[in-house]
């Protein structure tokens, strides 16, 4: 396993899909580091898309950093929350771009968590059929997952992230100092996406997470730096091999099929995305065991790690039939058949179908 870096070290992870190549910069103080913003596409203006929570915390720092590079730097602060990841809110971005007479060289900067990043990326992919954008994630979940890999989009009442595009950023800038402003619940939600990388790709990383969960929840800088870097390394490798989720990339959705059903079933916003994924991973581990792929002890171990991270391990009682109905509106479903990300061996995941009865038992085993 890679050596754990010093908290102050500046790190770089490269994503190479063949069609595009960009860097993920990781370190403390990057918002104010001039080198983090050099070499980006030249333009007359830039637009920072953020939300009403993040803008007062970090908006001024990013605008100051961008001022030497762009004659005009605008800001659009969207309403905060998953409930606003929709068409009306996305149209606010287009309204602003058109009002400012932005051209196809205008650079968008997504400053915030996963919702801001997904929506800004989708707007960038769509406006004038594509303008450059940069991810500046300020949540742990966004730094280790959603800002990397080019998945962009919005939700539909019938399904999460069902409308969108694959569109890669020009750079991802992960300033670890922004994590100090995260509420504890949001930090825990991000840990769900860190935890998933262990079962699907790196058993030694899962051991490390298990040993350092208390450090991560206490926001130890060195622990966070290592967790972000290793998560990004794994995601970069997977995305580089399968940019458009034709096969391998689907393993990054471990726990997400169950988790998305929880989010949609409750109405977006009641549970955080990472909370739903944490619980969904436990259900997916249960399914892996019921399919004979993993021992029951794995389910217990993963549930303990998820719970120690401050995440729920019991899902809402929507009823197994409702879960199955929602899971059939899933990007991994084919001809109505759901394909689940399961663990074949610790550190190796695969896509498998499963009969409804087995899935229902896995769900009911972990519902409140």
Short mmCIF file of C-alpha atoms in Angstrom, two decimals:
data_model
loop_
_atom_site.label_atom_id
_atom_site.label_comp_id
_atom_site.label_asym_id
_atom_site.label_seq_id
_atom_site.Cartn_x
_atom_site.Cartn_y
_atom_site.Cartn_z
CA UNK A 1 0.00 0.00 0.00
CA UNK A 2 1.32 3.50 -0.79
CA UNK A 3 3.17 5.30 1.96
CA UNK A 4 0.96 7.66 3.95
CA UNK A 5 1.96 11.24 3.02
CA UNK A 6 2.67 14.09 5.36
CA UNK A 7 -0.36 16.31 5.93
CA UNK A 8 1.36 19.29 4.30
CA UNK A 9 2.45 17.45 1.13
CA UNK A 10 1.02 18.59 -2.18
CA UNK A 11 0.00 15.64 -4.31
CA UNK A 12 -1.04 15.03 -7.89
CA UNK A 13 -3.07 12.16 -9.31
CA UNK A 14 -3.56 11.99 -13.09
CA UNK A 15 -6.72 10.78 -14.80
CA UNK A 16 -6.06 9.51 -18.33
CA UNK A 17 -9.06 8.22 -20.28
CA UNK A 18 -7.25 8.15 -23.60
CA UNK A 19 -9.53 10.85 -24.95
CA UNK A 20 -8.68 13.30 -22.16
CA UNK A 21 -6.05 13.73 -19.49
CA UNK A 22 -6.19 15.96 -16.40
CA UNK A 23 -4.77 16.29 -12.93
CA UNK A 24 -6.30 16.03 -9.49
CA UNK A 25 -4.39 18.35 -7.16
CA UNK A 26 -4.61 17.45 -3.46
CA UNK A 27 -3.27 19.47 -0.56
CA UNK A 28 -3.88 22.12 2.08
CA UNK A 29 -4.10 25.76 1.04
CA UNK A 30 -4.66 25.13 -2.67
CA UNK A 31 -7.34 27.80 -3.06
CA UNK A 32 -4.71 30.44 -2.35
CA UNK A 33 -1.90 28.68 -4.24
CA UNK A 34 -1.28 30.46 -7.53
CA UNK A 35 0.20 27.33 -9.10
CA UNK A 36 -3.11 25.48 -8.70
CA UNK A 37 -4.74 27.79 -11.27
CA UNK A 38 -1.99 28.08 -13.85
CA UNK A 39 -2.29 26.42 -17.24
CA UNK A 40 -6.09 26.39 -17.40
CA UNK A 41 -7.90 27.43 -20.61
CA UNK A 42 -7.62 31.13 -21.38
CA UNK A 43 -10.85 33.11 -21.54
CA UNK A 44 -12.21 36.62 -21.08
CA UNK A 45 -14.45 35.50 -18.25
CA UNK A 46 -15.09 32.75 -15.75
CA UNK A 47 -18.19 31.84 -13.77
CA UNK A 48 -17.97 30.32 -10.31
CA UNK A 49 -21.03 28.14 -9.68
CA UNK A 50 -21.48 27.43 -6.00
CA UNK A 51 -24.32 27.36 -3.45
CA UNK A 52 -25.61 29.62 -0.73
CA UNK A 53 -23.82 27.63 1.99
CA UNK A 54 -20.37 27.36 0.39
CA UNK A 55 -20.12 30.82 -1.16
CA UNK A 56 -19.76 32.72 2.16
CA UNK A 57 -17.10 30.22 3.28
CA UNK A 58 -14.88 29.87 0.21
CA UNK A 59 -16.26 32.00 -2.63
CA UNK A 60 -14.11 35.06 -2.01
CA UNK A 61 -10.91 32.99 -1.84
CA UNK A 62 -11.60 31.37 -5.19
CA UNK A 63 -12.57 34.65 -6.86
CA UNK A 64 -9.35 36.24 -5.58
CA UNK A 65 -7.31 33.31 -6.94
CA UNK A 66 -8.94 33.54 -10.37
CA UNK A 67 -8.81 37.33 -10.72
CA UNK A 68 -5.27 37.39 -12.23
CA UNK A 69 -6.35 34.93 -14.92
CA UNK A 70 -9.74 36.25 -16.08
CA UNK A 71 -10.86 39.82 -16.76
CA UNK A 72 -14.31 39.01 -15.37
CA UNK A 73 -15.09 36.49 -12.64
CA UNK A 74 -18.78 36.08 -11.86
CA UNK A 75 -20.50 34.05 -9.17
CA UNK A 76 -23.80 32.19 -9.17
CA UNK A 77 -24.88 30.80 -5.79
CA UNK A 78 -27.53 28.11 -6.22
CA UNK A 79 -29.88 26.91 -3.48
CA UNK A 80 -28.23 24.21 -1.37
CA UNK A 81 -29.26 20.57 -1.23
CA UNK A 82 -30.02 17.43 -3.24
CA UNK A 83 -33.66 18.53 -3.58
CA UNK A 84 -32.45 21.30 -5.94
CA UNK A 85 -30.54 19.01 -8.29
CA UNK A 86 -33.18 19.45 -10.97
CA UNK A 87 -34.10 21.19 -14.23
CA UNK A 88 -35.30 24.49 -12.72
CA UNK A 89 -32.04 24.95 -10.80
CA UNK A 90 -29.94 23.88 -13.78
CA UNK A 91 -31.71 26.52 -15.85
CA UNK A 92 -30.46 29.18 -13.44
CA UNK A 93 -26.94 28.38 -14.67
CA UNK A 94 -27.97 28.73 -18.32
CA UNK A 95 -29.86 31.94 -17.52
CA UNK A 96 -26.71 33.44 -16.01
CA UNK A 97 -24.43 32.30 -18.84
CA UNK A 98 -26.75 33.85 -21.42
CA UNK A 99 -27.30 37.04 -19.40
CA UNK A 100 -23.51 37.52 -19.19
CA UNK A 101 -23.10 36.81 -22.93
CA UNK A 102 -20.69 34.00 -22.12
CA UNK A 103 -19.04 32.41 -25.14
CA UNK A 104 -17.74 28.89 -25.66
CA UNK A 105 -14.35 29.80 -24.15
CA UNK A 106 -15.88 30.78 -20.80
CA UNK A 107 -14.63 28.54 -17.99
CA UNK A 108 -17.00 27.31 -15.30
CA UNK A 109 -15.68 26.55 -11.81
CA UNK A 110 -17.75 24.19 -9.65
CA UNK A 111 -17.17 25.23 -6.03
CA UNK A 112 -19.00 22.96 -3.62
CA UNK A 113 -20.10 19.39 -3.08
CA UNK A 114 -21.42 16.72 -5.37
CA UNK A 115 -24.64 18.49 -6.30
CA UNK A 116 -22.82 21.64 -7.43
CA UNK A 117 -20.19 19.61 -9.26
CA UNK A 118 -22.69 17.40 -11.09
CA UNK A 119 -24.88 20.32 -12.13
CA UNK A 120 -22.02 22.60 -13.18
CA UNK A 121 -20.50 19.80 -15.22
CA UNK A 122 -23.80 19.11 -16.95
CA UNK A 123 -24.24 22.81 -17.68
CA UNK A 124 -20.69 22.93 -19.09
CA UNK A 125 -21.35 19.88 -21.25
CA UNK A 126 -24.55 21.43 -22.62
CA UNK A 127 -23.90 25.17 -22.98
CA UNK A 128 -22.91 25.90 -26.60
CA UNK A 129 -22.40 22.12 -26.82
CA UNK A 130 -19.48 22.21 -24.43
CA UNK A 131 -17.39 24.72 -22.50
CA UNK A 132 -14.45 23.95 -20.17
CA UNK A 133 -15.00 23.48 -16.46
CA UNK A 134 -12.93 22.89 -13.34
CA UNK A 135 -13.99 20.98 -10.26
CA UNK A 136 -13.21 22.62 -6.89
CA UNK A 137 -14.78 20.17 -4.44
CA UNK A 138 -15.30 21.32 -0.85
CA UNK A 139 -16.80 18.14 0.67
CA UNK A 140 -15.06 14.86 1.37
CA UNK A 141 -17.59 12.99 -0.76
CA UNK A 142 -16.91 15.23 -3.75
CA UNK A 143 -13.13 15.12 -3.31
CA UNK A 144 -12.94 11.33 -3.23
CA UNK A 145 -15.69 10.52 -5.72
CA UNK A 146 -18.11 12.79 -7.55
CA UNK A 147 -15.62 15.43 -8.78
CA UNK A 148 -13.48 12.79 -10.49
CA UNK A 149 -14.40 10.94 -13.65
CA UNK A 150 -16.72 13.22 -15.60
CA UNK A 151 -20.14 11.99 -14.52
CA UNK A 152 -22.48 14.97 -14.61
CA UNK A 153 -26.23 15.29 -14.36
CA UNK A 154 -29.42 15.98 -12.48
CA UNK A 155 -32.08 13.91 -10.76
CA UNK A 156 -35.56 13.04 -11.97
CA UNK A 157 -38.39 12.27 -9.54
CA UNK A 158 -38.36 8.70 -10.85
CA UNK A 159 -34.60 8.14 -10.56
CA UNK A 160 -31.32 9.63 -9.37
CA UNK A 161 -28.81 10.97 -11.91
CA UNK A 162 -30.87 9.66 -14.82
CA UNK A 163 -30.35 12.79 -16.96
CA UNK A 164 -26.78 13.86 -17.69
CA UNK A 165 -23.62 13.39 -19.69
CA UNK A 166 -20.09 12.09 -19.39
CA UNK A 167 -17.96 15.24 -19.56
CA UNK A 168 -14.50 15.46 -18.07
CA UNK A 169 -13.22 18.50 -16.14
CA UNK A 170 -9.97 20.22 -17.10
CA UNK A 171 -8.69 19.93 -13.52
CA UNK A 172 -9.81 18.93 -10.04
CA UNK A 173 -8.48 21.04 -7.14
CA UNK A 174 -8.99 19.42 -3.72
CA UNK A 175 -8.09 21.92 -1.01
CA UNK A 176 -8.09 19.84 2.18
CA UNK A 177 -8.55 22.97 4.28
CA UNK A 178 -12.14 23.25 3.02
CA UNK A 179 -12.97 20.05 4.91
CA UNK A 180 -12.57 21.94 8.20
CA UNK A 181 -15.87 23.72 7.52
CA UNK A 182 -17.86 20.53 6.91
CA UNK A 183 -20.59 19.60 9.40
CA UNK A 184 -19.88 16.24 11.07
CA UNK A 185 -22.81 14.63 9.27
CA UNK A 186 -21.40 15.67 5.88
CA UNK A 187 -17.96 14.35 6.80
CA UNK A 188 -19.48 10.98 7.68
CA UNK A 189 -21.37 10.97 4.39
CA UNK A 190 -18.06 11.39 2.57
CA UNK A 191 -16.52 8.51 4.50
CA UNK A 192 -19.04 6.17 2.85
CA UNK A 193 -17.40 6.82 -0.52
CA UNK A 194 -13.94 6.32 1.00
CA UNK A 195 -14.97 3.01 2.59
CA UNK A 196 -16.33 1.60 -0.67
CA UNK A 197 -12.89 1.59 -2.32
CA UNK A 198 -11.63 -1.08 0.08
CA UNK A 199 -14.09 -3.89 -0.72
CA UNK A 200 -14.10 -3.19 -4.46
CA UNK A 201 -10.41 -2.62 -5.14
CA UNK A 202 -7.96 -2.62 -2.21
CA UNK A 203 -8.31 -4.89 0.81
CA UNK A 204 -5.28 -3.29 2.47
CA UNK A 205 -6.94 0.12 2.18
CA UNK A 206 -9.99 -1.26 3.99
CA UNK A 207 -7.66 -2.42 6.78
CA UNK A 208 -6.18 1.07 6.92
CA UNK A 209 -9.62 2.71 7.03
CA UNK A 210 -10.69 0.39 9.83
CA UNK A 211 -7.58 1.30 11.83
CA UNK A 212 -7.87 5.06 11.21
CA UNK A 213 -11.60 5.76 11.34
CA UNK A 214 -11.25 7.71 14.57
CA UNK A 215 -8.50 9.84 13.00
CA UNK A 216 -10.64 10.48 9.94
CA UNK A 217 -13.67 11.51 11.96
CA UNK A 218 -11.42 13.77 14.06
CA UNK A 219 -10.21 15.37 10.77
CA UNK A 220 -6.59 14.46 11.30
CA UNK A 221 -4.89 16.20 8.34
CA UNK A 222 -2.51 13.37 7.49
CA UNK A 223 -5.29 10.76 7.63
CA UNK A 224 -7.56 12.84 5.42
CA UNK A 225 -4.73 13.48 2.95
CA UNK A 226 -4.06 9.78 2.60
CA UNK A 227 -7.75 8.86 2.32
CA UNK A 228 -8.35 11.43 -0.43
CA UNK A 229 -5.22 10.49 -2.38
CA UNK A 230 -5.76 6.73 -2.28
CA UNK A 231 -9.44 7.08 -3.15
CA UNK A 232 -8.56 9.29 -6.12
CA UNK A 233 -5.84 6.88 -7.26
CA UNK A 234 -8.30 4.00 -7.34
CA UNK A 235 -11.00 6.00 -9.09
CA UNK A 236 -8.52 7.40 -11.63
CA UNK A 237 -7.38 3.88 -12.50
CA UNK A 238 -10.94 2.63 -12.96
CA UNK A 239 -12.10 5.67 -14.95
CA UNK A 240 -9.00 5.47 -17.15
CA UNK A 241 -9.90 1.91 -18.06
CA UNK A 242 -13.63 2.50 -18.56
CA UNK A 243 -14.64 6.13 -18.94
CA UNK A 244 -18.28 5.55 -19.89
CA UNK A 245 -19.18 2.74 -17.52
CA UNK A 246 -19.28 0.00 -20.13
CA UNK A 247 -18.15 -2.56 -17.58
CA UNK A 248 -15.40 -2.08 -14.99
CA UNK A 249 -16.45 1.43 -13.91
CA UNK A 250 -19.76 0.10 -12.62
CA UNK A 251 -17.94 -1.37 -9.60
CA UNK A 252 -17.64 2.20 -8.27
CA UNK A 253 -21.39 1.99 -7.64
CA UNK A 254 -21.02 -0.57 -4.84
CA UNK A 255 -23.98 0.07 -2.54
CA UNK A 256 -25.41 2.73 -4.84
CA UNK A 257 -28.25 0.71 -6.37
CA UNK A 258 -29.70 0.14 -2.90
CA UNK A 259 -28.72 3.65 -1.82
CA UNK A 260 -30.36 5.38 -4.77
CA UNK A 261 -33.58 3.48 -4.01
CA UNK A 262 -33.46 4.79 -0.44
CA UNK A 263 -32.95 8.37 -1.65
CA UNK A 264 -35.72 8.20 -4.23
CA UNK A 265 -38.09 6.34 -1.92
CA UNK A 266 -37.74 8.89 0.87
CA UNK A 267 -37.66 11.93 -1.39
CA UNK A 268 -34.29 13.52 -2.11
CA UNK A 269 -32.91 15.37 0.86
CA UNK A 270 -34.11 13.35 3.84
CA UNK A 271 -30.98 11.17 3.83
CA UNK A 272 -27.66 12.46 2.54
CA UNK A 273 -26.29 10.59 -0.46
CA UNK A 274 -23.40 9.14 1.56
CA UNK A 275 -25.78 7.96 4.28
CA UNK A 276 -27.85 6.07 1.72
CA UNK A 277 -24.69 4.61 0.15
CA UNK A 278 -23.35 3.50 3.53
CA UNK A 279 -26.53 1.59 4.27
CA UNK A 280 -26.65 0.38 0.67
CA UNK A 281 -23.16 -1.11 0.98
CA UNK A 282 -24.31 -3.20 3.93
CA UNK A 283 -27.26 -4.46 1.87
CA UNK A 284 -24.96 -5.19 -1.07
CA UNK A 285 -22.60 -7.08 1.25
CA UNK A 286 -25.58 -9.07 2.50
CA UNK A 287 -26.53 -9.89 -1.08
CA UNK A 288 -22.93 -10.96 -1.79
CA UNK A 289 -23.14 -13.36 1.16
CA UNK A 290 -26.56 -14.71 0.14
CA UNK A 291 -25.20 -15.39 -3.36
CA UNK A 292 -22.46 -17.48 -1.77
CA UNK A 293 -19.65 -15.12 -2.76
CA UNK A 294 -18.61 -13.83 0.67
CA UNK A 295 -18.83 -15.17 4.24
CA UNK A 296 -21.38 -13.74 6.65
CA UNK A 297 -18.48 -12.37 8.71
CA UNK A 298 -17.76 -9.87 5.93
CA UNK A 299 -21.25 -8.41 6.28
CA UNK A 300 -20.75 -7.92 10.00
CA UNK A 301 -17.32 -6.38 9.55
CA UNK A 302 -18.48 -3.90 6.92
CA UNK A 303 -21.56 -2.97 8.96
CA UNK A 304 -19.34 -2.19 11.96
CA UNK A 305 -17.05 0.01 9.84
CA UNK A 306 -20.00 1.87 8.34
CA UNK A 307 -21.59 2.38 11.74
CA UNK A 308 -18.31 3.59 13.26
CA UNK A 309 -18.12 6.13 10.44
CA UNK A 310 -21.34 7.64 11.78
CA UNK A 311 -23.57 6.22 9.05
CA UNK A 312 -26.86 4.32 9.21
CA UNK A 313 -26.78 0.57 8.71
CA UNK A 314 -30.55 0.02 8.77
CA UNK A 315 -32.61 1.17 5.82
CA UNK A 316 -36.09 2.69 5.90
CA UNK A 317 -39.01 0.27 5.70
CA UNK A 318 -40.21 1.09 2.22
CA UNK A 319 -41.09 -2.54 1.59
CA UNK A 320 -39.00 -4.88 -0.56
CA UNK A 321 -41.40 -4.48 -3.50
CA UNK A 322 -40.90 -0.70 -3.48
CA UNK A 323 -37.11 -1.07 -3.29
CA UNK A 324 -37.18 -3.40 -6.29
CA UNK A 325 -39.45 -1.05 -8.24
CA UNK A 326 -37.08 1.86 -7.65
CA UNK A 327 -33.97 -0.19 -8.42
CA UNK A 328 -35.32 -1.14 -11.82
CA UNK A 329 -35.03 2.56 -12.74
CA UNK A 330 -31.25 2.29 -12.47
CA UNK A 331 -28.53 2.90 -15.03
CA UNK A 332 -27.15 -0.61 -14.45
CA UNK A 333 -30.51 -2.26 -15.23
CA UNK A 334 -30.79 -3.93 -18.62
CA UNK A 335 -34.17 -4.97 -20.05
CA UNK A 336 -35.65 -4.55 -16.59
CA UNK A 337 -33.10 -6.87 -14.97
CA UNK A 338 -31.09 -5.27 -12.17
CA UNK A 339 -27.36 -5.91 -12.10
CA UNK A 340 -25.85 -5.52 -8.67
CA UNK A 341 -22.29 -4.65 -7.70
CA UNK A 342 -21.27 -7.52 -5.43
CA UNK A 343 -18.02 -8.49 -3.75
CA UNK A 344 -16.49 -11.71 -5.09
CA UNK A 345 -13.41 -11.52 -2.87
CA UNK A 346 -12.17 -8.77 -0.59
CA UNK A 347 -10.75 -6.16 -2.96
CA UNK A 348 -12.56 -7.48 -6.04
CA UNK A 349 -16.07 -6.58 -7.19
CA UNK A 350 -18.27 -7.69 -10.08
CA UNK A 351 -21.69 -7.07 -11.62
CA UNK A 352 -24.18 -9.89 -11.07
CA UNK A 353 -27.92 -10.36 -11.53
CA UNK A 354 -29.91 -11.73 -8.60
CA UNK A 355 -33.46 -13.03 -8.29
CA UNK A 356 -36.01 -10.81 -6.59
CA UNK A 357 -36.53 -13.13 -3.64
CA UNK A 358 -32.84 -13.12 -2.71
CA UNK A 359 -32.62 -9.36 -3.10
CA UNK A 360 -35.74 -8.90 -0.98
CA UNK A 361 -34.23 -11.01 1.82
CA UNK A 362 -31.01 -8.97 1.69
CA UNK A 363 -33.03 -5.77 2.00
CA UNK A 364 -35.27 -6.97 4.82
CA UNK A 365 -32.24 -8.19 6.79
CA UNK A 366 -31.08 -4.59 7.10
CA UNK A 367 -34.23 -2.50 7.38
CA UNK A 368 -35.25 -0.62 10.52
#
